[in-house]
PDB file of C-alpha atoms in Angstrom:
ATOM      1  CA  UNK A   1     -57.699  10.015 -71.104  1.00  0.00           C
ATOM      2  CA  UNK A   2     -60.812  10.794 -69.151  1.00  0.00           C
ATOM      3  CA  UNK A   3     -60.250   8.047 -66.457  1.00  0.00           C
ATOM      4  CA  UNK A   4     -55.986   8.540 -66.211  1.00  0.00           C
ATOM      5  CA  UNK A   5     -57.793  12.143 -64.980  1.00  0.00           C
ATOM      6  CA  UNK A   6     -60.501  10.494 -62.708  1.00  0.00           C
ATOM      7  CA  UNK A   7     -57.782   8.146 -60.875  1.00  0.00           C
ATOM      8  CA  UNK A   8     -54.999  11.670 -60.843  1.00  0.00           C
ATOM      9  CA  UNK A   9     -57.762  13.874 -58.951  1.00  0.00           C
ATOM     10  CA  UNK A  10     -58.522  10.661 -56.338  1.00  0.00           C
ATOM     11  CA  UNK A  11     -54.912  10.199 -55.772  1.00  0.00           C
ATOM     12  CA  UNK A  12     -54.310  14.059 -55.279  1.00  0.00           C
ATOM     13  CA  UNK A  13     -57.452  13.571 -52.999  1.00  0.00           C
ATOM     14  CA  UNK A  14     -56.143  10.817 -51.209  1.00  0.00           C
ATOM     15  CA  UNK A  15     -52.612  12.591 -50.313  1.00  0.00           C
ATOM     16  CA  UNK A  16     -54.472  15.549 -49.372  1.00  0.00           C
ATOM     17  CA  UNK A  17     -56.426  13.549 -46.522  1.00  0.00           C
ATOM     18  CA  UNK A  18     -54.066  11.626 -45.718  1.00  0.00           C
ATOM     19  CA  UNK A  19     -51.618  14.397 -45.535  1.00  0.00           C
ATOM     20  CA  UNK A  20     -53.994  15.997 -43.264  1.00  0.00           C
ATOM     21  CA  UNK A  21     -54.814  13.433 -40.850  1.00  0.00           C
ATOM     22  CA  UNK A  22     -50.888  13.019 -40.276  1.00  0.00           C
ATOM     23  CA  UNK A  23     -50.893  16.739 -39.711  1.00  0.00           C
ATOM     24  CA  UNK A  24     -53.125  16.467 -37.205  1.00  0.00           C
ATOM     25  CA  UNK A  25     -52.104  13.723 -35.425  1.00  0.00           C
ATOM     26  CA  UNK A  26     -48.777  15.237 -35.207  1.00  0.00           C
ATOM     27  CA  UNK A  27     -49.914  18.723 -33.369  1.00  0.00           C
ATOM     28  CA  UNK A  28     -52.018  17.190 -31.613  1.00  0.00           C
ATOM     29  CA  UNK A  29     -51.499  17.365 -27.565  1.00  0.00           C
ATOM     30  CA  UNK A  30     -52.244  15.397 -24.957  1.00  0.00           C
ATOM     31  CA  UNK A  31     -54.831  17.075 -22.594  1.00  0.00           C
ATOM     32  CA  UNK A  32     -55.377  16.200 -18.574  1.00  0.00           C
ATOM     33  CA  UNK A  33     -58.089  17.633 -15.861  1.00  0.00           C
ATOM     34  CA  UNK A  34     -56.503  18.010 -12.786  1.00  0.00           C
ATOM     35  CA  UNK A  35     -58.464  18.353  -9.472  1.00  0.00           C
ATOM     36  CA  UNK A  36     -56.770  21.113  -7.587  1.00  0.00           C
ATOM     37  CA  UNK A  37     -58.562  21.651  -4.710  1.00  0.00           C
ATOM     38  CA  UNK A  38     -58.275  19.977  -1.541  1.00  0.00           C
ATOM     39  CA  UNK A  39     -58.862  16.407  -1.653  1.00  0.00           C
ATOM     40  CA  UNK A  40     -61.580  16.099   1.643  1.00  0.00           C
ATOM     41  CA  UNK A  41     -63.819  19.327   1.598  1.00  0.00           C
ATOM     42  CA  UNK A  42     -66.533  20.954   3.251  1.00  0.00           C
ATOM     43  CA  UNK A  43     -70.101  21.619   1.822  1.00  0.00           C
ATOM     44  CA  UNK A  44     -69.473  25.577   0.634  1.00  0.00           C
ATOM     45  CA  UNK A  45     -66.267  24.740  -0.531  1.00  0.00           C
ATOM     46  CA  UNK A  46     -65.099  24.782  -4.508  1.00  0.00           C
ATOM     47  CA  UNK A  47     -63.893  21.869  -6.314  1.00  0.00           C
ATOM     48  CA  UNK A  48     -61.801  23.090  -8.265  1.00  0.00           C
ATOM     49  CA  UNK A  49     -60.277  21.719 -11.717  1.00  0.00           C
ATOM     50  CA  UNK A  50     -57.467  23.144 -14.087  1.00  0.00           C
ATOM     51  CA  UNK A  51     -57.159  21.801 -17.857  1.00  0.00           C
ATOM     52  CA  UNK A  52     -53.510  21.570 -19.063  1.00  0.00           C
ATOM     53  CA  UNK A  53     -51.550  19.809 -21.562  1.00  0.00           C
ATOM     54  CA  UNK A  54     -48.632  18.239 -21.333  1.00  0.00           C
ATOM     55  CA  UNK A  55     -46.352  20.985 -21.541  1.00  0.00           C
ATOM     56  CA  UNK A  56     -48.677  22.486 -18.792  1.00  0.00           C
ATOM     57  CA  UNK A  57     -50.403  25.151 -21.379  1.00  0.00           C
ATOM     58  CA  UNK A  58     -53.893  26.261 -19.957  1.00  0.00           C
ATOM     59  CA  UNK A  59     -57.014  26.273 -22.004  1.00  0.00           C
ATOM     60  CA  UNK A  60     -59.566  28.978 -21.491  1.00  0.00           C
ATOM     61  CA  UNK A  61     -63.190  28.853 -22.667  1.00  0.00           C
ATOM     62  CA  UNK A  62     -63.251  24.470 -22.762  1.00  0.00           C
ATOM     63  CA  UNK A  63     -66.449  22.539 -21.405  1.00  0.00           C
ATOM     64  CA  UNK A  64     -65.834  20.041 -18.639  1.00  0.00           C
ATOM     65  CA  UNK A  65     -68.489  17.922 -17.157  1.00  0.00           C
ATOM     66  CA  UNK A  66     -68.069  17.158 -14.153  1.00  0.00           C
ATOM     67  CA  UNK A  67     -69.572  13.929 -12.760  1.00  0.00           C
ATOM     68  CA  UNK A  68     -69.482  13.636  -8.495  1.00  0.00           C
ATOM     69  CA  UNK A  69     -70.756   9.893  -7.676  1.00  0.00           C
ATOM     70  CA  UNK A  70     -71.385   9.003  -4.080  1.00  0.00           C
ATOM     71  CA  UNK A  71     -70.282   5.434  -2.920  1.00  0.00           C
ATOM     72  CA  UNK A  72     -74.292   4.139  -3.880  1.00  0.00           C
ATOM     73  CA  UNK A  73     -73.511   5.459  -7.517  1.00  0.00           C
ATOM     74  CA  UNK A  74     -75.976   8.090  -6.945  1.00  0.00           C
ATOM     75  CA  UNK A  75     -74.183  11.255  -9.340  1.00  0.00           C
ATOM     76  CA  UNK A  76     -74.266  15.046  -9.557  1.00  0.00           C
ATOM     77  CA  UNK A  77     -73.589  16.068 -13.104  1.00  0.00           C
ATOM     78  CA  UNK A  78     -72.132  19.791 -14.101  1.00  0.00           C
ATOM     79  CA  UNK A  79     -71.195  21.234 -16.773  1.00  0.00           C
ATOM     80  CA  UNK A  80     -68.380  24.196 -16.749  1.00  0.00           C
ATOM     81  CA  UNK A  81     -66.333  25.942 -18.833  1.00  0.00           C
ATOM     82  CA  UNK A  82     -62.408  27.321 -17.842  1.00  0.00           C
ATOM     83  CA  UNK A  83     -61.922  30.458 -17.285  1.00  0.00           C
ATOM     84  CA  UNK A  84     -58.528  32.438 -18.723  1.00  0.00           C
ATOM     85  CA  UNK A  85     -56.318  30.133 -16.798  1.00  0.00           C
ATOM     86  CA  UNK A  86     -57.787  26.754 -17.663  1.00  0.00           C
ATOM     87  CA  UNK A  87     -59.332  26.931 -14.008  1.00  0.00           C
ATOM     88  CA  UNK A  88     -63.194  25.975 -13.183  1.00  0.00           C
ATOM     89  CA  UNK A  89     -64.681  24.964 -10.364  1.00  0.00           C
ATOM     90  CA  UNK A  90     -68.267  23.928  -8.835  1.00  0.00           C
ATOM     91  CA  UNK A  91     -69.451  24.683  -5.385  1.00  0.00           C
ATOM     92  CA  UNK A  92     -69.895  21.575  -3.232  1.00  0.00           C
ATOM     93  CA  UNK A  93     -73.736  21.799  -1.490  1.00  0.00           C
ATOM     94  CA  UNK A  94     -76.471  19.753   0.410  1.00  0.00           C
ATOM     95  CA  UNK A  95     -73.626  16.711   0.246  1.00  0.00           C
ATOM     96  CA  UNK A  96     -74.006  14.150   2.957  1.00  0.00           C
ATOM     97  CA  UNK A  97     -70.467  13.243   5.054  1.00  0.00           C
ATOM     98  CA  UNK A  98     -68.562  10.524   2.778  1.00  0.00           C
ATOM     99  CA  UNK A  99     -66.575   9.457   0.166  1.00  0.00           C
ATOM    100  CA  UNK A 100     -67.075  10.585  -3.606  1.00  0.00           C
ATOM    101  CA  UNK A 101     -65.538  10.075  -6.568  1.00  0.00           C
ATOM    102  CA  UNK A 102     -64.962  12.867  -9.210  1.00  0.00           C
ATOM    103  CA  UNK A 103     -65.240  12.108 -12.626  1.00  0.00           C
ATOM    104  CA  UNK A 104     -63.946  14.538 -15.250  1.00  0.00           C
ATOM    105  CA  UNK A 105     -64.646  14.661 -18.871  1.00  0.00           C
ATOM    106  CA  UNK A 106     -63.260  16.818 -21.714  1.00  0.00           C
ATOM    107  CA  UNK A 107     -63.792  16.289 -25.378  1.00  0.00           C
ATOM    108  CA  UNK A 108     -61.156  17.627 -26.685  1.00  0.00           C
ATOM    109  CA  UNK A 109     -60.643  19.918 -29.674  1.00  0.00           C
ATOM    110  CA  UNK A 110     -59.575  19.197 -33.436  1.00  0.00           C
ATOM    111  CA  UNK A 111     -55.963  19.437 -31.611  1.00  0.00           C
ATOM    112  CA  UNK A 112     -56.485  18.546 -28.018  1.00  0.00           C
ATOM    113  CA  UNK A 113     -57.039  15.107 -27.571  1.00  0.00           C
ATOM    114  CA  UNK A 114     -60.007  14.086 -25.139  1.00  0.00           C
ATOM    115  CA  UNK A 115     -59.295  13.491 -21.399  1.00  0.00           C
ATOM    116  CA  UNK A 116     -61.179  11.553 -18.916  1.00  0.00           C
ATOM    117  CA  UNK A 117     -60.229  11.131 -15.328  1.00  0.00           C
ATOM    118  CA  UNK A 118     -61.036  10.039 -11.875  1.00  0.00           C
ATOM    119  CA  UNK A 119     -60.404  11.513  -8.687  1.00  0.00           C
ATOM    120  CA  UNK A 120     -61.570  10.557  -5.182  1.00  0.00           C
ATOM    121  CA  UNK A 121     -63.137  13.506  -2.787  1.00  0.00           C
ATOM    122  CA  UNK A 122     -64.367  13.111   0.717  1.00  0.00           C
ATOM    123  CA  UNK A 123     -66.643  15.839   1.961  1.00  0.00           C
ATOM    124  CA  UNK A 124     -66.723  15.804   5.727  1.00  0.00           C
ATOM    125  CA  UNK A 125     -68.584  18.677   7.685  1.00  0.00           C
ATOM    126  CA  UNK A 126     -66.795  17.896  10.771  1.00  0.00           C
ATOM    127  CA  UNK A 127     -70.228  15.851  12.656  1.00  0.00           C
ATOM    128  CA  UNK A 128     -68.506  12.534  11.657  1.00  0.00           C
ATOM    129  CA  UNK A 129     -70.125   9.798   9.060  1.00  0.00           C
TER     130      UNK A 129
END
């Protein structure tokens, strides 16, 4: 009798993980960082990122880090959090004229599913490369 009750209580275990996993899975959404600033700036100038999902819902108060690599690999690492419409940005300075690429990371949430993206930047000052 003892062990019918052991195996009952793991299977009522079992259905309740299960059962929440699918839960999850199933409200979970699909996240994306979009750059929305220009895509050649100046130094003084905000790059600027919004988090959506895919029904283009905004999430305030979410850590991105933001990774800028210059063509030698050579990074800039930030770390921001959106403000009330998804939106944060980091002001571009002592940059050298080039190209850059813009590396976003979010980790997601128990129902936002982690994003990471790539963008390409070019500063340019306007005194050529």
């Amino acid at each position: 009798m003892k062990s019918k009750s052991i195996i009952t209580l793991v299977i009522i275990i079992l259905i309740i993980v299960i059962g929440g996993f699918l839960f999850i899975q199933a409200n979970s959404h699909n996240t994306r960082v979009d750059v929305v600033s220009n895509s050649s700036l100046k130094n003084g100038e905000a790059l600027q990122i919004v988090l959506t999902d895919e029904y283009r819902n905004v999430y305030p108060g979410e850590p991105i880090h933001i990774k800028i690599l210059d063509d030698s690999g050579w990074g800039n690492n930030y770390d921001v959090v959106t403000d009330d419409l998804g939106r944060a940005s980091v002001v571009l300075t002592t940059y050298n004229n080039g190209n850059y690429t813009v590396h976003t990371n979010y980790n997601g949430t128990l129902f936002n599913k982690e994003y990471h993206g790539v963008d390409s930047l070019v500063i340019d000052d306007g005194y050529g490369y």
